[in-house]
Amino acid sequence: MRCLLVVALLCGVMVSAVAEEPRPTLAEATGRALDLGTTGWKLFIPDTYVARDDAKYDLLIHFHGHPPVVWNNALEAKLNAVIVTVNYNGLSRAYSTPFSDPKLFGKLLDDIHNELRKQPEFGEKATLDQLAISSFSAGYGAVRELLKQPEYFEQIDAILAADSLYASTVDDGTPDDSQLIDYKRFAELAVEKQKTFLFTHSEVPTPTYESTVETGDELLAHLELTAEPSDATGLGTIEFYRQAKRGQFELLGARGDDGDAHMEHLRYIGEFFARLPLAKLPE
């Protein structure tokens, strides 16, 4: 699939223009950044992290995004969680191909756990509690593969798709259901409050495949939900124009139809991190 080609080109064009415009800045997160032994895998323990008496920890694994941007947004969202970023060069296939191997995500979880057991605030009794998976842009390629695997589908408590779900277009002009079926199942469980699913989208068009607006519409139709108009503002420069919510499924549509608007879903992803069912820092 040639997913994200248009978005990738837009993002590449907008970098120099963005640098000329002042933007709201987030506080800089500090902590320990640890390589997990596989290129592109990095674990971050914030200095703000407060260890739990039961040695359990919440974990956020994010696919596709500059690590410090993710860390800063986790701080903005006041998450009391361990953060892992996974980054590969390329479009969605760069993520879907490796994670189609059912053993790879298990290795990632094992590597995280083994590294945490070496850290003084976790120790040998460290145990995973809530697991949230987030993706931006091409990172959905990994998430789509994880949801195909029953063990991981069951283990994942929450998903955030931050302008990050695309699909091929079939003959009737709709998204290829084989590429969305597991997201739909996860959304059903979120409606029933067994999972949490947060879906955000920009208005960036993708003429040769289904955009995040169109895959969002497909999810809404499947759930028999109708989005309501919104004029809410989010973190940074995000402006929402529609919203739908039922149970623990939520769709948030944001304004903007260029690469810069797409990037806002990463720059200010803390807006969405804060809605995940992960532990928060003490007040």
CSV table of C-alpha atoms in Angstrom, one decimal:
chain,number,residue,atom,x,y,z
A,1,MET,CA,0.0,0.0,0.0
A,2,ARG,CA,1.3,3.5,-0.8
A,3,CYS,CA,-0.3,4.8,2.4
A,4,LEU,CA,0.9,8.2,3.7
A,5,LEU,CA,2.7,9.2,0.5
A,6,VAL,CA,0.7,12.5,0.2
A,7,VAL,CA,1.0,13.2,3.9
A,8,ALA,CA,4.7,12.5,3.8
A,9,LEU,CA,5.3,14.9,1.0
A,10,LEU,CA,3.2,17.6,2.7
A,11,CYS,CA,5.2,17.1,6.0
A,12,GLY,CA,8.5,17.4,4.1
A,13,VAL,CA,7.4,20.6,2.5
A,14,MET,CA,6.2,22.3,5.6
A,15,VAL,CA,9.2,22.0,7.8
A,16,SER,CA,11.0,25.3,6.8
A,17,ALA,CA,7.7,27.3,6.9
A,18,VAL,CA,6.8,26.1,10.4
A,19,ALA,CA,10.2,27.3,11.7
A,20,GLU,CA,9.3,30.9,10.9
A,21,GLU,CA,6.1,30.9,13.0
A,22,PRO,CA,6.1,31.0,16.8
A,23,ARG,CA,4.2,28.2,18.4
A,24,PRO,CA,3.2,27.4,22.0
A,25,THR,CA,6.1,25.4,23.6
A,26,LEU,CA,5.8,22.6,26.1
A,27,ALA,CA,7.9,22.1,29.2
A,28,GLU,CA,11.0,19.9,28.6
A,29,ALA,CA,10.8,16.5,30.1
A,30,THR,CA,13.9,15.2,31.9
A,31,GLY,CA,14.7,11.6,32.8
A,32,ARG,CA,16.6,8.5,31.7
A,33,ALA,CA,16.6,7.6,28.1
A,34,LEU,CA,17.7,4.0,27.6
A,35,ASP,CA,18.3,2.2,24.3
A,36,LEU,CA,16.6,-1.2,24.2
A,37,GLY,CA,19.2,-2.9,22.0
A,38,THR,CA,17.1,-2.7,18.8
A,39,THR,CA,17.6,0.3,16.5
A,40,GLY,CA,14.7,2.7,16.9
A,41,TRP,CA,13.5,1.4,20.3
A,42,LYS,CA,14.0,3.7,23.2
A,43,LEU,CA,12.7,3.6,26.8
A,44,PHE,CA,12.2,6.8,28.9
A,45,ILE,CA,11.7,7.0,32.6
A,46,PRO,CA,10.8,10.5,33.5
A,47,ASP,CA,12.4,12.2,36.5
A,48,THR,CA,8.8,12.9,37.6
A,49,TYR,CA,7.9,9.2,37.8
A,50,VAL,CA,6.5,8.2,41.1
A,51,ALA,CA,7.0,4.5,41.9
A,52,ARG,CA,4.0,2.5,43.2
A,53,ASP,CA,4.2,0.4,46.4
A,54,ASP,CA,3.0,-2.7,44.5
A,55,ALA,CA,5.8,-2.3,41.9
A,56,LYS,CA,3.3,-2.2,39.0
A,57,TYR,CA,3.8,0.3,36.2
A,58,ASP,CA,1.7,1.7,33.4
A,59,LEU,CA,3.3,1.7,29.9
A,60,LEU,CA,2.8,3.9,26.9
A,61,ILE,CA,4.3,2.6,23.6
A,62,HIS,CA,4.3,5.2,20.8
A,63,PHE,CA,4.9,4.3,17.2
A,64,HIS,CA,6.4,7.1,14.9
A,65,GLY,CA,7.4,10.3,16.6
A,66,HIS,CA,10.6,12.2,17.7
A,67,PRO,CA,11.2,10.8,21.2
A,68,PRO,CA,11.6,14.2,23.0
A,69,VAL,CA,8.4,15.4,21.5
A,70,VAL,CA,6.6,12.4,22.9
A,71,TRP,CA,8.3,12.7,26.3
A,72,ASN,CA,7.4,16.4,26.5
A,73,ASN,CA,3.8,15.7,25.7
A,74,ALA,CA,3.6,12.9,28.3
A,75,LEU,CA,4.8,15.4,30.8
A,76,GLU,CA,2.2,17.9,29.6
A,77,ALA,CA,-0.5,15.2,30.1
A,78,LYS,CA,0.9,14.5,33.6
A,79,LEU,CA,1.3,10.8,32.9
A,80,ASN,CA,2.9,8.7,35.6
A,81,ALA,CA,4.0,6.1,33.2
A,82,VAL,CA,7.0,4.6,31.4
A,83,ILE,CA,7.3,5.8,27.8
A,84,VAL,CA,8.7,3.8,24.9
A,85,THR,CA,9.1,5.1,21.4
A,86,VAL,CA,9.5,3.0,18.3
A,87,ASN,CA,10.7,4.7,15.1
A,88,TYR,CA,11.6,3.2,11.7
A,89,ASN,CA,12.5,5.1,8.5
A,90,GLY,CA,9.8,4.9,5.9
A,91,LEU,CA,6.0,4.8,5.5
A,92,SER,CA,3.5,2.5,7.0
A,93,ARG,CA,5.1,-0.6,5.5
A,94,ALA,CA,8.3,0.1,7.5
A,95,TYR,CA,6.2,-0.6,10.6
A,96,SER,CA,3.7,-3.3,9.3
A,97,THR,CA,6.4,-5.5,7.9
A,98,PRO,CA,8.5,-6.1,11.0
A,99,PHE,CA,5.4,-6.3,13.4
A,100,SER,CA,3.7,-8.8,11.2
A,101,ASP,CA,6.1,-11.2,13.0
A,102,PRO,CA,4.1,-12.2,16.1
A,103,LYS,CA,7.3,-12.6,18.1
A,104,LEU,CA,8.5,-9.0,17.7
A,105,PHE,CA,6.1,-7.2,20.0
A,106,GLY,CA,6.6,-9.9,22.6
A,107,LYS,CA,10.4,-9.2,22.4
A,108,LEU,CA,9.7,-5.5,22.8
A,109,LEU,CA,7.6,-6.1,25.9
A,110,ASP,CA,10.3,-8.5,27.3
A,111,ASP,CA,13.1,-6.0,26.6
A,112,ILE,CA,11.2,-3.2,28.4
A,113,HIS,CA,10.4,-5.4,31.4
A,114,ASN,CA,14.0,-6.7,31.7
A,115,GLU,CA,15.4,-3.2,31.5
A,116,LEU,CA,13.0,-1.9,34.1
A,117,ARG,CA,13.9,-4.6,36.5
A,118,LYS,CA,17.4,-3.2,36.6
A,119,GLN,CA,16.2,0.2,37.6
A,120,PRO,CA,16.1,1.0,41.4
A,121,GLU,CA,12.5,2.3,41.5
A,122,PHE,CA,11.2,-0.9,39.8
A,123,GLY,CA,13.3,-3.9,40.7
A,124,GLU,CA,12.6,-7.6,40.4
A,125,LYS,CA,9.0,-7.3,41.3
A,126,ALA,CA,8.1,-4.9,38.5
A,127,THR,CA,4.8,-5.9,36.8
A,128,LEU,CA,3.0,-4.3,33.9
A,129,ASP,CA,-0.4,-2.9,34.7
A,130,GLN,CA,-2.1,-0.7,32.0
A,131,LEU,CA,-0.8,-0.9,28.5
A,132,ALA,CA,-1.6,1.9,26.0
A,133,ILE,CA,-0.5,2.0,22.4
A,134,SER,CA,-0.4,5.2,20.4
A,135,SER,CA,0.6,5.9,16.8
A,136,PHE,CA,1.1,9.0,14.7
A,137,SER,CA,0.9,9.0,10.9
A,138,ALA,CA,2.7,5.9,9.5
A,139,GLY,CA,2.9,4.3,12.9
A,140,TYR,CA,-0.5,2.8,12.4
A,141,GLY,CA,1.2,0.1,10.3
A,142,ALA,CA,2.5,-1.5,13.5
A,143,VAL,CA,-0.7,-1.2,15.4
A,144,ARG,CA,-2.8,-2.8,12.6
A,145,GLU,CA,-0.5,-5.8,12.8
A,146,LEU,CA,-0.6,-6.0,16.6
A,147,LEU,CA,-4.4,-6.1,16.5
A,148,LYS,CA,-4.4,-9.1,14.2
A,149,GLN,CA,-2.7,-11.1,17.0
A,150,PRO,CA,-5.2,-12.3,19.6
A,151,GLU,CA,-2.7,-12.3,22.5
A,152,TYR,CA,-1.8,-8.7,21.9
A,153,PHE,CA,-5.3,-7.6,21.1
A,154,GLU,CA,-6.3,-8.9,24.5
A,155,GLN,CA,-3.3,-7.4,26.3
A,156,ILE,CA,-3.7,-3.8,25.0
A,157,ASP,CA,-5.9,-1.7,27.2
A,158,ALA,CA,-6.0,1.5,25.1
A,159,ILE,CA,-5.3,2.7,21.6
A,160,LEU,CA,-4.7,6.3,20.5
A,161,ALA,CA,-4.7,6.8,16.7
A,162,ALA,CA,-3.4,10.4,16.3
A,163,ASP,CA,-4.2,11.2,12.7
A,164,SER,CA,-3.0,7.7,12.1
A,165,LEU,CA,-5.3,5.3,10.3
A,166,TYR,CA,-5.4,5.0,6.5
A,167,ALA,CA,-6.7,2.3,4.2
A,168,SER,CA,-6.9,1.2,0.6
A,169,THR,CA,-10.0,2.1,-1.4
A,170,VAL,CA,-12.1,-0.8,-2.7
A,171,ASP,CA,-14.3,-0.8,-5.8
A,172,ASP,CA,-17.3,0.8,-4.1
A,173,GLY,CA,-15.2,3.7,-3.0
A,174,THR,CA,-15.1,2.7,0.7
A,175,PRO,CA,-12.1,1.7,2.9
A,176,ASP,CA,-10.9,-1.9,2.5
A,177,ASP,CA,-12.6,-3.6,5.5
A,178,SER,CA,-9.8,-6.1,5.8
A,179,GLN,CA,-7.5,-3.3,6.9
A,180,LEU,CA,-10.0,-1.9,9.5
A,181,ILE,CA,-11.7,-4.9,10.8
A,182,ASP,CA,-9.6,-5.3,14.0
A,183,TYR,CA,-9.8,-1.5,14.7
A,184,LYS,CA,-13.6,-1.9,14.4
A,185,ARG,CA,-13.6,-4.8,16.9
A,186,PHE,CA,-11.5,-2.7,19.3
A,187,ALA,CA,-13.9,0.2,18.9
A,188,GLU,CA,-16.8,-2.1,19.7
A,189,LEU,CA,-15.1,-3.1,23.0
A,190,ALA,CA,-14.4,0.5,23.8
A,191,VAL,CA,-18.1,1.3,23.4
A,192,GLU,CA,-18.7,-1.5,25.9
A,193,LYS,CA,-16.1,0.1,28.2
A,194,GLN,CA,-13.9,-3.0,28.0
A,195,LYS,CA,-11.1,-1.1,26.1
A,196,THR,CA,-10.3,2.6,25.4
A,197,PHE,CA,-10.0,3.9,21.8
A,198,LEU,CA,-9.3,7.5,21.0
A,199,PHE,CA,-9.3,8.4,17.3
A,200,THR,CA,-8.2,11.8,16.0
A,201,HIS,CA,-8.0,13.2,12.5
A,202,SER,CA,-7.1,16.2,10.5
A,203,GLU,CA,-8.7,17.2,7.2
A,204,VAL,CA,-5.7,16.3,5.0
A,205,PRO,CA,-6.9,14.7,1.8
A,206,THR,CA,-5.3,11.6,0.4
A,207,PRO,CA,-6.7,11.2,-3.2
A,208,THR,CA,-5.2,7.7,-3.9
A,209,TYR,CA,-6.3,6.0,-0.6
A,210,GLU,CA,-8.7,6.6,2.3
A,211,SER,CA,-7.8,9.5,4.6
A,212,THR,CA,-8.2,9.6,8.3
A,213,VAL,CA,-11.5,11.5,7.8
A,214,GLU,CA,-12.8,8.6,5.7
A,215,THR,CA,-11.6,5.9,8.0
A,216,GLY,CA,-13.0,7.8,10.9
A,217,ASP,CA,-16.4,8.0,9.1
A,218,GLU,CA,-16.2,4.2,8.5
A,219,LEU,CA,-15.7,3.6,12.3
A,220,LEU,CA,-18.6,5.9,13.1
A,221,ALA,CA,-20.9,4.1,10.6
A,222,HIS,CA,-19.9,0.8,12.0
A,223,LEU,CA,-20.7,1.9,15.5
A,224,GLU,CA,-23.9,3.7,14.3
A,225,LEU,CA,-22.6,7.0,15.8
A,226,THR,CA,-23.0,10.5,14.4
A,227,ALA,CA,-20.4,13.2,15.1
A,228,GLU,CA,-21.6,16.4,16.6
A,229,PRO,CA,-20.2,19.8,15.6
A,230,SER,CA,-17.5,21.2,18.0
A,231,ASP,CA,-15.7,24.6,18.3
A,232,ALA,CA,-13.4,23.5,21.1
A,233,THR,CA,-9.7,24.3,21.2
A,234,GLY,CA,-7.1,21.9,22.3
A,235,LEU,CA,-3.5,22.0,23.3
A,236,GLY,CA,-1.3,24.3,21.3
A,237,THR,CA,-3.0,25.3,18.1
A,238,ILE,CA,-5.4,22.4,17.7
A,239,GLU,CA,-9.0,23.4,16.8
A,240,PHE,CA,-11.7,20.8,16.7
A,241,TYR,CA,-14.7,20.9,14.4
A,242,ARG,CA,-16.4,17.6,15.3
A,243,GLN,CA,-16.6,15.0,18.1
A,244,ALA,CA,-18.3,11.7,18.8
A,245,LYS,CA,-18.2,9.7,22.0
A,246,ARG,CA,-19.8,6.6,23.3
A,247,GLY,CA,-18.5,4.5,26.2
A,248,GLN,CA,-14.8,4.7,26.0
A,249,PHE,CA,-14.6,5.3,22.3
A,250,GLU,CA,-14.0,8.9,21.2
A,251,LEU,CA,-13.4,10.5,17.8
A,252,LEU,CA,-12.0,14.1,17.6
A,253,GLY,CA,-11.9,15.8,14.2
A,254,ALA,CA,-9.5,18.8,14.0
A,255,ARG,CA,-9.3,21.5,11.4
A,256,GLY,CA,-6.5,21.8,8.8
A,257,ASP,CA,-5.9,20.2,5.4
A,258,ASP,CA,-2.1,20.5,5.0
A,259,GLY,CA,1.0,18.8,6.3
A,260,ASP,CA,1.3,21.3,9.1
A,261,ALA,CA,-2.2,20.4,10.4
A,262,HIS,CA,-1.2,16.8,10.3
A,263,MET,CA,1.9,17.4,12.4
A,264,GLU,CA,-0.1,19.2,15.1
A,265,HIS,CA,-1.4,15.8,16.1
A,266,LEU,CA,2.2,14.9,17.1
A,267,ARG,CA,3.4,18.3,18.3
A,268,TYR,CA,0.5,18.5,20.8
A,269,ILE,CA,-0.3,14.8,21.3
A,270,GLY,CA,-0.4,15.5,25.0
A,271,GLU,CA,-3.9,16.7,24.4
A,272,PHE,CA,-4.8,13.1,23.7
A,273,PHE,CA,-2.4,11.3,26.0
A,274,ALA,CA,-4.2,13.0,28.9
A,275,ARG,CA,-7.4,11.1,27.9
A,276,LEU,CA,-5.8,7.7,28.1
A,277,PRO,CA,-6.5,5.4,31.1
A,278,LEU,CA,-2.9,5.7,32.4
A,279,ALA,CA,-1.8,6.7,35.9
A,280,LYS,CA,-1.4,10.4,36.4
A,281,LEU,CA,1.1,12.3,38.5
A,282,PRO,CA,0.0,13.2,42.0
A,283,GLU,CA,-1.4,16.7,42.3
